[in-house]
Coordinates of C-alpha atoms in Angstrom, one line a residue:
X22 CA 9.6 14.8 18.5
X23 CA 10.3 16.1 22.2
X24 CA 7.2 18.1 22.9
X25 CA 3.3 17.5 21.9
X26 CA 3.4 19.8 18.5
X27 CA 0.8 18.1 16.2
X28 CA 0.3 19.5 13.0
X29 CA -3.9 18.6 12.5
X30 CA -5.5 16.2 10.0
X31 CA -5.8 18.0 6.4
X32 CA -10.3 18.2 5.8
X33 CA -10.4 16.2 9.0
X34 CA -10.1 13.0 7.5
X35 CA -8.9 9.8 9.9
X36 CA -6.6 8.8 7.6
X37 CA -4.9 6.9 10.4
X38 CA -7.5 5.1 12.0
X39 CA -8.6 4.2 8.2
X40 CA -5.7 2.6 7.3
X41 CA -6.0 0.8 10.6
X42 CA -9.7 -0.1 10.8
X43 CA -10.1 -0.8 6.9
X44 CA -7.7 -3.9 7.1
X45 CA -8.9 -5.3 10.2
X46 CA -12.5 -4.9 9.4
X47 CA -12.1 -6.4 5.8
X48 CA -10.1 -9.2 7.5
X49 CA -13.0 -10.1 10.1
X50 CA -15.4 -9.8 7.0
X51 CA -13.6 -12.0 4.8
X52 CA -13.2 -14.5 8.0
X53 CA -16.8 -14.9 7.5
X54 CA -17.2 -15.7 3.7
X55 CA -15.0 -19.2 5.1
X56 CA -18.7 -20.5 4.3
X57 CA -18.4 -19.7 0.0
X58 CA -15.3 -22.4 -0.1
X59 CA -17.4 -24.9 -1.2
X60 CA -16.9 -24.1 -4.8
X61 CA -14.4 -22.8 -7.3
X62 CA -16.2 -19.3 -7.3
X63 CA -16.4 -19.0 -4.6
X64 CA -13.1 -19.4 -3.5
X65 CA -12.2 -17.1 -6.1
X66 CA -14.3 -14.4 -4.8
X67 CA -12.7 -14.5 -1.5
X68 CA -9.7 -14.4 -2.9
X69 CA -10.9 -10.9 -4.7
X70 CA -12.2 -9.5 -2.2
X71 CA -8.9 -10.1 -0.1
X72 CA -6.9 -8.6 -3.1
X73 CA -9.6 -5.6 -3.3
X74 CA -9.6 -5.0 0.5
X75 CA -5.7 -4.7 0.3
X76 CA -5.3 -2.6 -2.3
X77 CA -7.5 0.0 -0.4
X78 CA -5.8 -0.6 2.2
X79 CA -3.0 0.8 0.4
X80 CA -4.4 3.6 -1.4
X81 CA -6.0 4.9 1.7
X82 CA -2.1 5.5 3.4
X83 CA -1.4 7.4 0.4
X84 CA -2.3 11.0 1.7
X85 CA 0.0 10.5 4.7
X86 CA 2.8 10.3 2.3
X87 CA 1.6 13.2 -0.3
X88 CA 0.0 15.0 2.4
X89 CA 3.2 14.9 4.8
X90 CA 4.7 18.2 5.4
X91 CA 8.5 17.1 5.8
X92 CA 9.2 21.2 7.0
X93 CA 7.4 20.4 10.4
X94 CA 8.7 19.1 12.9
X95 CA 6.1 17.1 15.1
X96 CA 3.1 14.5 14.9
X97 CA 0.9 14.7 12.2
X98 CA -2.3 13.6 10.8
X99 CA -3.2 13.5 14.8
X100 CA -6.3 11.8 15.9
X101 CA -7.6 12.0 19.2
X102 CA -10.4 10.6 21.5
X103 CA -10.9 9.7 24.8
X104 CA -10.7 6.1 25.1
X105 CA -10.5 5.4 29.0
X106 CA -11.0 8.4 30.9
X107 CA -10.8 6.9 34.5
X108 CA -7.1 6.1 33.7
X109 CA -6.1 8.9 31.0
X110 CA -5.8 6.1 28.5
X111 CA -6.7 7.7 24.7
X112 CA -7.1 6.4 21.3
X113 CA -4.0 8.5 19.9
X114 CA -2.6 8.6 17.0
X115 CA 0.1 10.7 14.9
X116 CA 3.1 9.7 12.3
X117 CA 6.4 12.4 12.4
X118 CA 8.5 11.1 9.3
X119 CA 10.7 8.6 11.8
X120 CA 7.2 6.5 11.1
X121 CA 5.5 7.7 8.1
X122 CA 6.8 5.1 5.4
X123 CA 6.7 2.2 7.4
X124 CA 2.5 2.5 7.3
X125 CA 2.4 2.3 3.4
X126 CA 5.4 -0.2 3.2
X127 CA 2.7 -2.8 5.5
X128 CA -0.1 -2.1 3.4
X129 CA 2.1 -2.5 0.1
X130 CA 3.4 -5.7 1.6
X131 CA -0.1 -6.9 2.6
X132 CA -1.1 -6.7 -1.6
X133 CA 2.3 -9.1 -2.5
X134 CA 1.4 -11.4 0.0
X135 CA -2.2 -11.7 -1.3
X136 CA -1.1 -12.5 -4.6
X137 CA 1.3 -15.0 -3.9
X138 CA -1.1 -17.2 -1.9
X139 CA -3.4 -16.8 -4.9
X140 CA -2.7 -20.5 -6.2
X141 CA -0.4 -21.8 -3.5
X142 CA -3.2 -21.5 -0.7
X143 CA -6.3 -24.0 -1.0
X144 CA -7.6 -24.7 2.3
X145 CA -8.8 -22.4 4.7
X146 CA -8.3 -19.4 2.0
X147 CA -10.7 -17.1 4.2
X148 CA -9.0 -17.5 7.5
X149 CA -5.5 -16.8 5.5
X150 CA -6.3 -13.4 3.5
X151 CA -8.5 -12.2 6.6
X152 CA -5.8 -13.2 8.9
X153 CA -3.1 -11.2 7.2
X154 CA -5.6 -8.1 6.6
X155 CA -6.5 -7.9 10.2
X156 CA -2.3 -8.2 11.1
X157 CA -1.6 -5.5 8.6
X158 CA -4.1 -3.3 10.7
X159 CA -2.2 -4.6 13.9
X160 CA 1.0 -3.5 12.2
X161 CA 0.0 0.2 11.2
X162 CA -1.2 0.5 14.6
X163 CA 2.0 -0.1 16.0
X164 CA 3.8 2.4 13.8
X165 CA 1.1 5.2 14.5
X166 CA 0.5 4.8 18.3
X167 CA 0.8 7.5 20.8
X168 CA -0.9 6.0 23.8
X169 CA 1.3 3.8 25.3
X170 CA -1.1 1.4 26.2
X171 CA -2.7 1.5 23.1
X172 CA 0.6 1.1 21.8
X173 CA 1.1 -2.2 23.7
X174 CA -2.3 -3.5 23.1
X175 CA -1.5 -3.3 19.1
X176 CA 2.3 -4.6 19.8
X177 CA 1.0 -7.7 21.3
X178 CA -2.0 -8.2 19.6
X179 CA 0.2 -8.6 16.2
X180 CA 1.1 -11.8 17.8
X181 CA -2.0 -13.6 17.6
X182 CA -3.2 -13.5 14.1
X183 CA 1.3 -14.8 13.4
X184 CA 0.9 -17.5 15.6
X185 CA -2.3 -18.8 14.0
X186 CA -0.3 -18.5 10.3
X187 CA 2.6 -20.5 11.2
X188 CA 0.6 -22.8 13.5
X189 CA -2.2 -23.2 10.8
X190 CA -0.5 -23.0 7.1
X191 CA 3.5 -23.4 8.1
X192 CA 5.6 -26.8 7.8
X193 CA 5.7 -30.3 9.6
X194 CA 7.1 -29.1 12.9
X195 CA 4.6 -25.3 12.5
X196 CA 3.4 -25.9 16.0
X197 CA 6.8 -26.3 17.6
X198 CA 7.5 -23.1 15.9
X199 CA 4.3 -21.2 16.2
X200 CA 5.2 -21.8 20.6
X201 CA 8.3 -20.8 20.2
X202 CA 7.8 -17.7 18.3
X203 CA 4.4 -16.8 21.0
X204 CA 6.1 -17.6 24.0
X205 CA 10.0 -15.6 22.9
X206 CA 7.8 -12.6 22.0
X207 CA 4.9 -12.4 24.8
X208 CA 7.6 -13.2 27.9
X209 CA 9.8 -10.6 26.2
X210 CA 7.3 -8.0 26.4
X211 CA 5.9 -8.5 30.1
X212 CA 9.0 -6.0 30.9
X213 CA 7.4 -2.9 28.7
X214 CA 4.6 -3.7 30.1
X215 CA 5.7 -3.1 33.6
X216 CA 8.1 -0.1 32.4
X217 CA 4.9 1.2 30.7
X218 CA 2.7 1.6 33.9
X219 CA 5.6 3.0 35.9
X220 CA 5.9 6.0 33.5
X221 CA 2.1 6.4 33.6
X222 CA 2.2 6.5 37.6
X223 CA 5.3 8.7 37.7
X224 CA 3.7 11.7 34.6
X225 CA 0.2 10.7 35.0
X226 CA -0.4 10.1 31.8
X227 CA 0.0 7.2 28.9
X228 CA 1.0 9.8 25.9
X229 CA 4.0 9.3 24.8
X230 CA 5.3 12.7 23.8
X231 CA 4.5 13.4 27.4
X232 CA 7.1 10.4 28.8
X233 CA 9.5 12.0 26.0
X234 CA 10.0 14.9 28.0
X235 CA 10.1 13.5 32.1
X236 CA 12.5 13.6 33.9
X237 CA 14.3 10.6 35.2
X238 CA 17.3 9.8 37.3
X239 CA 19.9 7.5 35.9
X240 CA 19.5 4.2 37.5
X241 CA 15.7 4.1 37.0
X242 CA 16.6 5.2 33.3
X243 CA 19.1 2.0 32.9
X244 CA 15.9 0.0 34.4
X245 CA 13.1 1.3 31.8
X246 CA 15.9 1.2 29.1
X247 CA 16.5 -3.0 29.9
X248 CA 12.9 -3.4 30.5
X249 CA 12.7 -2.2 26.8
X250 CA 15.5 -3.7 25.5
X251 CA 14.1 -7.4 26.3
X252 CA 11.4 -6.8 24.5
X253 CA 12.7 -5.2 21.6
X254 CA 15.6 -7.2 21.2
X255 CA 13.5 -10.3 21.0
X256 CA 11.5 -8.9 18.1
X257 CA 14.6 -7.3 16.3
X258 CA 15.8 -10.0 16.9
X259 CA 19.5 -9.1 18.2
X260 CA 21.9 -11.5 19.5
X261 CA 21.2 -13.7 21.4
X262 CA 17.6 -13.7 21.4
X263 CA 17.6 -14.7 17.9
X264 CA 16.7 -18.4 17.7
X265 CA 13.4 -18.6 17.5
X266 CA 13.5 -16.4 14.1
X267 CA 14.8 -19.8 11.7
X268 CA 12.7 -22.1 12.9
X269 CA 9.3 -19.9 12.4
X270 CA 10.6 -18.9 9.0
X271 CA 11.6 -22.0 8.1
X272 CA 7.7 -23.4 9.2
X273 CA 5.5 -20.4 8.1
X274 CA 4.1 -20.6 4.9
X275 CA 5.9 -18.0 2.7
X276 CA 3.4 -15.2 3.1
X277 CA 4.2 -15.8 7.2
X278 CA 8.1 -15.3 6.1
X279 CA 7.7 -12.2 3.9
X280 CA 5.7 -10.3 6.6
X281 CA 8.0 -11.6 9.5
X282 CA 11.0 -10.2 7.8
X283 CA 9.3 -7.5 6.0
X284 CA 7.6 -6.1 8.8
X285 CA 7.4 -7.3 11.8
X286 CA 11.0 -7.0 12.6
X287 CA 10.8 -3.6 12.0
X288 CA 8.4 -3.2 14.5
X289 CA 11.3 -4.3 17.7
X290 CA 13.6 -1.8 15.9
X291 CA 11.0 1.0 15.3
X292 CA 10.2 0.5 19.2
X293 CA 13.9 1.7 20.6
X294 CA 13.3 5.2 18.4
X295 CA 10.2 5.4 19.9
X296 CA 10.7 4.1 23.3
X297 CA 14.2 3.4 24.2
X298 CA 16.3 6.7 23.4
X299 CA 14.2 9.4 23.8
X300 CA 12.4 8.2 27.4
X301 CA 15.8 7.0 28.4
X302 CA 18.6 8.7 26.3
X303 CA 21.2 9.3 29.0
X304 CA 20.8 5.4 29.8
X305 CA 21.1 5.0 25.9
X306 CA 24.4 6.6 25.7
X307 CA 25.4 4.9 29.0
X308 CA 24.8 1.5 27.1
X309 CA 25.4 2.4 23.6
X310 CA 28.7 0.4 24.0
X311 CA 26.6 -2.3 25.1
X312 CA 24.4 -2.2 22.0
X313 CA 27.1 -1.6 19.2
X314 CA 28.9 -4.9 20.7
X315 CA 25.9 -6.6 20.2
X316 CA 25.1 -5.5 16.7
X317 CA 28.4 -5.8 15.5
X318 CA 27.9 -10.0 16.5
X319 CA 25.1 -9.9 14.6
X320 CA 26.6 -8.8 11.8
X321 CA 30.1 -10.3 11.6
X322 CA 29.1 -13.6 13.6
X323 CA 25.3 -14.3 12.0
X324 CA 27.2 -13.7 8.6
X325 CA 29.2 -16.3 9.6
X326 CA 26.1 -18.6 10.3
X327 CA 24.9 -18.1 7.3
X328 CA 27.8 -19.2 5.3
X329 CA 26.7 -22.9 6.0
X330 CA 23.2 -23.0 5.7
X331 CA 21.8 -25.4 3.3
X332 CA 18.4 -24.2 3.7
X333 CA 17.5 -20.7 1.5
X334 CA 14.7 -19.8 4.1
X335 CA 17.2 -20.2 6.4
X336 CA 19.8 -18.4 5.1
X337 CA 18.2 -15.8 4.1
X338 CA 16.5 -16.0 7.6
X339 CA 20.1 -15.4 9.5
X340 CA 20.4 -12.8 6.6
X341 CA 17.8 -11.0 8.2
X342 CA 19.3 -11.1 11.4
X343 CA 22.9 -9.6 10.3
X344 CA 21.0 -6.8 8.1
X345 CA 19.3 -6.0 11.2
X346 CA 22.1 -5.6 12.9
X347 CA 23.0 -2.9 10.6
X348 CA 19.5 -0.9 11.9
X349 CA 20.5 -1.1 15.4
X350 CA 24.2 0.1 14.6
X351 CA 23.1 3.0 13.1
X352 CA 20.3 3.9 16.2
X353 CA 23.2 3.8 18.7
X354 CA 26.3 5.8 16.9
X355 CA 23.9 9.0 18.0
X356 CA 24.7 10.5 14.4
X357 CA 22.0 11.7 11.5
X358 CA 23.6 9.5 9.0
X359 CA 23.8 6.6 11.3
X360 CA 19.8 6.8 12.6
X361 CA 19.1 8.1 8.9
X362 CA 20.7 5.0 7.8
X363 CA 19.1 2.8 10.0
X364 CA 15.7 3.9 9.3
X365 CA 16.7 3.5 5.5
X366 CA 17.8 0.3 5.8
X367 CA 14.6 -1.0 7.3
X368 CA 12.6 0.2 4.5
X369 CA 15.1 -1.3 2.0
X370 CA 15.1 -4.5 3.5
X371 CA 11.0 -4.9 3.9
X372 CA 11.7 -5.0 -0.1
X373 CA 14.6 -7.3 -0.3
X374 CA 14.0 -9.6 2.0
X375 CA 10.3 -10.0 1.1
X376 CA 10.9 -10.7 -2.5
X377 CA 13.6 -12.8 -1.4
X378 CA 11.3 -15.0 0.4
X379 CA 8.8 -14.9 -2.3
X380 CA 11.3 -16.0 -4.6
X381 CA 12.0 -19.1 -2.6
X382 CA 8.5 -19.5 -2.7
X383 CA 8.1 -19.6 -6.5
X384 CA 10.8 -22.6 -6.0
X385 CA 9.0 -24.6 -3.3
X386 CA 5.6 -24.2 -5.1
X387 CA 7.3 -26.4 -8.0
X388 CA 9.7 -28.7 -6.6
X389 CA 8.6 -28.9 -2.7
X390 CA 12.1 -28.6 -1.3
X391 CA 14.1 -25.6 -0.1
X392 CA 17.3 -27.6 0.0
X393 CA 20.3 -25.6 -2.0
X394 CA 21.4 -29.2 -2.8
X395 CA 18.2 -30.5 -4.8
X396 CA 18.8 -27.4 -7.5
X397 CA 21.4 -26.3 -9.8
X398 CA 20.8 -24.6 -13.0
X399 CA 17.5 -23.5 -12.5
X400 CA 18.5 -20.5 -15.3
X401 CA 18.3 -23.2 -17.8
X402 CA 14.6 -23.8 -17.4
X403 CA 13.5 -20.8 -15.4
X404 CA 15.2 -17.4 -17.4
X405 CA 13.0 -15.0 -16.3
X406 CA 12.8 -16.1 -12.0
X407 CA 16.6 -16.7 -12.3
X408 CA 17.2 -12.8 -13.8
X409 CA 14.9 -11.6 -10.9
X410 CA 16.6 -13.9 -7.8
X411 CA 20.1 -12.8 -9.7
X412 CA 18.9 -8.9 -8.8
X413 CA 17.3 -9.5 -5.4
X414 CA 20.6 -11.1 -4.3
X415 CA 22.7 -8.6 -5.4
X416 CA 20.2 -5.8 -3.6
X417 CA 20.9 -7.9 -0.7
X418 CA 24.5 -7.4 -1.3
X419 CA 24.0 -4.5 -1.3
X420 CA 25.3 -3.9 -4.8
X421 CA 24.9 0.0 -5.8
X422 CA 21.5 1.1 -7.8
X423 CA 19.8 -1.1 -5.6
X424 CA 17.9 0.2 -2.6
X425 CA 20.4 -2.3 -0.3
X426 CA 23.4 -0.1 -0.9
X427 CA 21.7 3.3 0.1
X428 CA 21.1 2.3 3.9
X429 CA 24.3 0.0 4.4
X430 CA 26.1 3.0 3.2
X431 CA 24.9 5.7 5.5
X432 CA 25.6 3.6 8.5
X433 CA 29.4 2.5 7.5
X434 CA 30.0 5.9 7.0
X435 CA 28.2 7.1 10.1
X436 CA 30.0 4.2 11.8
X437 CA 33.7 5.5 10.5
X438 CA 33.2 8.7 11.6
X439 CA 31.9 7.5 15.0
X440 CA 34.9 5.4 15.4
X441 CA 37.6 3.5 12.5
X442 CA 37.0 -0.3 14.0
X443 CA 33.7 -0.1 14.6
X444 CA 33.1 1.1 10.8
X445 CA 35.8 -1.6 9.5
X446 CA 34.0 -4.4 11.4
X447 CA 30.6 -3.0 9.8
X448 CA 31.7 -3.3 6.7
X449 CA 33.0 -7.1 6.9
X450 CA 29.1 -7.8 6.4
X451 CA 29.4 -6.7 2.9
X452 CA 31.9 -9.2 1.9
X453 CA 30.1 -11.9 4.1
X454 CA 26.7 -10.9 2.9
X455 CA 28.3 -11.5 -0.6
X456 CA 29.4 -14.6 0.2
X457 CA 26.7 -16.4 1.3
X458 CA 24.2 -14.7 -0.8
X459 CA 26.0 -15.2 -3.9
X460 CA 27.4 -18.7 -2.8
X461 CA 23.4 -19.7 -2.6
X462 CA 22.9 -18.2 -5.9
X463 CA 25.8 -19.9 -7.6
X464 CA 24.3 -23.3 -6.4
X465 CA 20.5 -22.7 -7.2
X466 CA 20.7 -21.2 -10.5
X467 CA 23.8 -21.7 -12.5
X468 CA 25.7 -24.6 -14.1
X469 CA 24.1 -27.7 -15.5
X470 CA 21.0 -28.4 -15.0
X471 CA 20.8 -31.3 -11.6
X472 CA 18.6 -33.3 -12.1
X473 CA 15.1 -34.1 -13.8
X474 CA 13.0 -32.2 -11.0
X475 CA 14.9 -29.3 -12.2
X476 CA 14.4 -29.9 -15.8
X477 CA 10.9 -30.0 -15.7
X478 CA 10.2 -26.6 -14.1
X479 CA 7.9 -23.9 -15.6
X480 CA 9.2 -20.2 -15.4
X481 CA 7.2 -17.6 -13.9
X482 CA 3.4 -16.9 -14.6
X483 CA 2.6 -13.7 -15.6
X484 CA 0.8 -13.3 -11.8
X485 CA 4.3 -14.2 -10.2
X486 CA 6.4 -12.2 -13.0
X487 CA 4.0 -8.8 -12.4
X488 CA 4.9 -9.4 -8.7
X489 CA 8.3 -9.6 -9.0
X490 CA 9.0 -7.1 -11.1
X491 CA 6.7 -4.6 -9.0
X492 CA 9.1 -5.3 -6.3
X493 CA 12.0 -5.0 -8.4
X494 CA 11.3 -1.6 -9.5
X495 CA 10.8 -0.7 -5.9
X496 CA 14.5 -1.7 -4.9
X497 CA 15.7 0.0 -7.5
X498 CA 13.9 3.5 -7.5
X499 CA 14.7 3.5 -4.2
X500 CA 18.7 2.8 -5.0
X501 CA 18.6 5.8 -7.4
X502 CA 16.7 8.1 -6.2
X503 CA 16.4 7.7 -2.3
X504 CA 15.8 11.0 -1.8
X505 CA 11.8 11.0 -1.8
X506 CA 12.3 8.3 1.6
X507 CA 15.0 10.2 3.1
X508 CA 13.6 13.9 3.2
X509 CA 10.9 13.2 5.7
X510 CA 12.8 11.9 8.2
X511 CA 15.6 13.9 8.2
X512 CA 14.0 16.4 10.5
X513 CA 12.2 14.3 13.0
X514 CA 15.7 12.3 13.1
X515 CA 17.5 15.6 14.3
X516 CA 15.0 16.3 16.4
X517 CA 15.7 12.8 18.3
X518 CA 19.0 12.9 18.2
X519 CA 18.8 16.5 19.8
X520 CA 16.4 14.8 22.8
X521 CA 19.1 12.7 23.3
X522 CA 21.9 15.1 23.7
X523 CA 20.5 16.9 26.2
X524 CA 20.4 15.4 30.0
X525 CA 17.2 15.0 31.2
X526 CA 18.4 14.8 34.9
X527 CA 18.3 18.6 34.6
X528 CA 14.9 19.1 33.1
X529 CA 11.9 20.1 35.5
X530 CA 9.6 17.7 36.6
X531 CA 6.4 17.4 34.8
X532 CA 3.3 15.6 35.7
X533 CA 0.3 15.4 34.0
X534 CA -3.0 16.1 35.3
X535 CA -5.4 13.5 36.0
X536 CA -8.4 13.8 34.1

């Protein structure tokens, strides 16, 4: 984690570049069968070869995770070429296991979100599945990034293909939304940008294991760490740079939503364990104060918003925030379990949240409306969609079994141990994430049936029930046995939190030679 020990790609396969490349290359492919949608078939073929192109996309991020070697402690599956010489700028890529299960959760969640537009999407199919391919590649480049240009080329180009989504397919007032998304996100990031090329004149070099280990005096640490922050923050999002998050998950179409709170938040939080705490950790502990302040509003106060949401994107939009809030909690209490937590926690909630917002989906498909008030008794007519919504709420609970608990848990505790109040005020987002999750479920699915709109739903086709339930057995093999997720990381997480003990004002200088 501190230093440049690599571990080398097992039979030389680019495992890492594939499950980059394959997605965005299958995306600009499929972009340019837009010319079959003429007819039924061929529609349908797009659509198969969207579904085919992601499910390779998957498989082909399976030998990082059975090929990962959880005993070492380092970057692995390494690949390295010169990109731009003239400016020490490399195509460079590695995963330690801080990052490793974030790849295949993008790819998995690239496969869901392909299925559910299999009906629901009618115009434009091409430009949808090759649009989401070619952002799952963005995605997986962010994760396995360690050039840190060609980290911030990946970081911002995710924004494009999002902006065309909710700006394309999203809801009546999708271009207000689309801007506001773009414009939070890209002015946000000008900061890294300017922090990124100050640690490349001061080391000499854009690697990032190279600006792990330079040293750097206080006050310009406090400077790189804000200039991170605002950038981060805004994609978490934290407090109070979360507004643009409700309206563009209220606008995007609902494959926009699940990969918005599936993945792309992760992406802000991923960024500070990357970026933020080992480049600048006695600034992090300086400001940790700072950050746990802010996290515990997001939790206790966004709960809070939530409450009164009549809206179920929306509400489970500020659920998003608050369970985020968790994530950064854990980063900045400095303990395994907390960080360990954290990371937990974002894996758990790319599940819930996702197939919360796909159930949601199911509902506006049929009725047009995602208004708590125009349902009630949706069990009576829908069995099968109200069991599944019944589970995915109580994952997002954080009900025990369920993959919600396992992360929530690690940080409270982490949280007690780092200090009583902060751990009790943690915790308060367990009683208000049961409220308004379970207050939304109460009004959607039980009691009398409303109205006739309600009455004449259909329950789920065996194409939403499969998809469902295939996330459904994820939350829950997770909430038992979370031990497969948490292995990996444990090392690479005491590595970090090592880093960040130790003072780098003390450390000799080190500059890379120019090459």
């Amino acid at each position: 984690m501190t230093g440049t020990s690599v571990l080398t790609i097992p039979a030389g396969m680019p495992w890492l570049s594939l499950s980059i490349w394959l997605p965005i290359l299958s995306g600009l492919a499929i972009l340019s069968l837009a010319r079959l949608e003429g007819s039924a078939i061929g529609t349908l073929r797009i659509r198969y070869a969207a579904l085919g192109a992601s499910v390779v996309g998957f498989l082909v991020t399976m030998p990082l995770v059975f090929g990962f070697d959880s005993s070492f402690v380092g970057f692995q599956f390494v690949e390295r070429t010169a990109w731009i010489s003239r400016f020490s700028i490399d195509y460079f890529l590695g995963v330690d296991g801080i990052s490793l299960w974030f790849i295949p959760l993008t790819a998995l969640i690239t496969i869901f979100v392909v299925v559910a537009a299999w009906e629901v999407i009618e115009d434009r199919v091409a430009q949808y599945m090759g649009a989401f391919l070619i952002l799952s590649g963005l995605m997986v480049g962010v994760f396995s990034a360690l050039d840190g240009l060609l980290f911030y080329v990946f970081f911002e180009a995710t924004l494009i293909p999002m902006y065309l989504i909710i700006g394309i397919w999203g809801g009546p007032r999708r271009v207000y939304a689309a801007f506001k998304f773009f414009l939070y996100t890209l002015l946000g990031s000008l900061l890294t940008l300017v922090a990124i090329l100050y640690l490349y004149v001061q080391s000499g070099s854009f690697e990032i294991p190279t600006w792990h280990r330079l040293p750097i005096d206080l006050p310009t640490q406090i400077a790189l760490f804000t200039a991170f922050l605002v950038a981060f923050a805004v994609k978490v999002p934290m407090w109070p740079v979360h507004t643009w998050l409700p309206d563009a998950h209220v606008e995007a179409p609902t494959g926009g939503s699940v990969v918005l709170a599936a993945i792309m938040l992760k992406l802000g939080a991923y960024s500070f364990l990357r970026f933020s705490l080992p480049i600048a950790p006695d600034a992090s502990q300086e400001l940790a104060s700072f950050m746990i302040t802010l996290s515990l509003v997001a939790v206790v106060y966004i709960g809070l918003v939530a409450l009164v949401q009549e809206d179920m994107k929306k509400l489970v939009a500020y659920s998003s925030i608050a369970h985020m809030g968790f994530v950064t909690l854990g980063f900045f209490i400095f303990s395994p379990l907390g960080v360990e937590g954290g990371i937990v926690q974002m894996i758990s909630h790319g599940f819930v949240s996702g197939a919360m917002f796909l159930c949601i989906g199911v509902l506006y498909d049929r009725m047009h409306s995602r208004q708590i008030a125009d349902y009630g008794g949706v069990v009576n007519t829908m069995p099968k969609f109200a069991a599944l919504f019944v589970f995915f709420g109580m994952a997002n609970v954080g009900l025990p079994a369920t993959s919600g608990f396992i992360g929530e848990f690690m940080v409270i505790l982490g949280a007690v141990q780092f200090n009583f109040w902060v751990g009790l005020l943690a915790a308060t987002a367990l009683i208000l994430g049961a409220a308004y999750t379970l207050w939304m479920v109460k009004r959607v699915i039980f009691g009398e049936t409303a109205n006739a709109n309600v009455a004449a739903l259909t329950d789920l086709s065996r194409r939403e029930f499969g998809m469902l339930m295939a996330m459904a057995a994820l939350v829950l093999f997770m909430g038992v046995w979370p031990k497969p997720f948490t292995d990996p990381m444990s090392r690479s997480v005491d590595a970090l939190l090592k880093h960040v003990s130790v003072s780098k004002l003390t450390q000799p200088v080190i500059k890379a030679e120019s090459r």
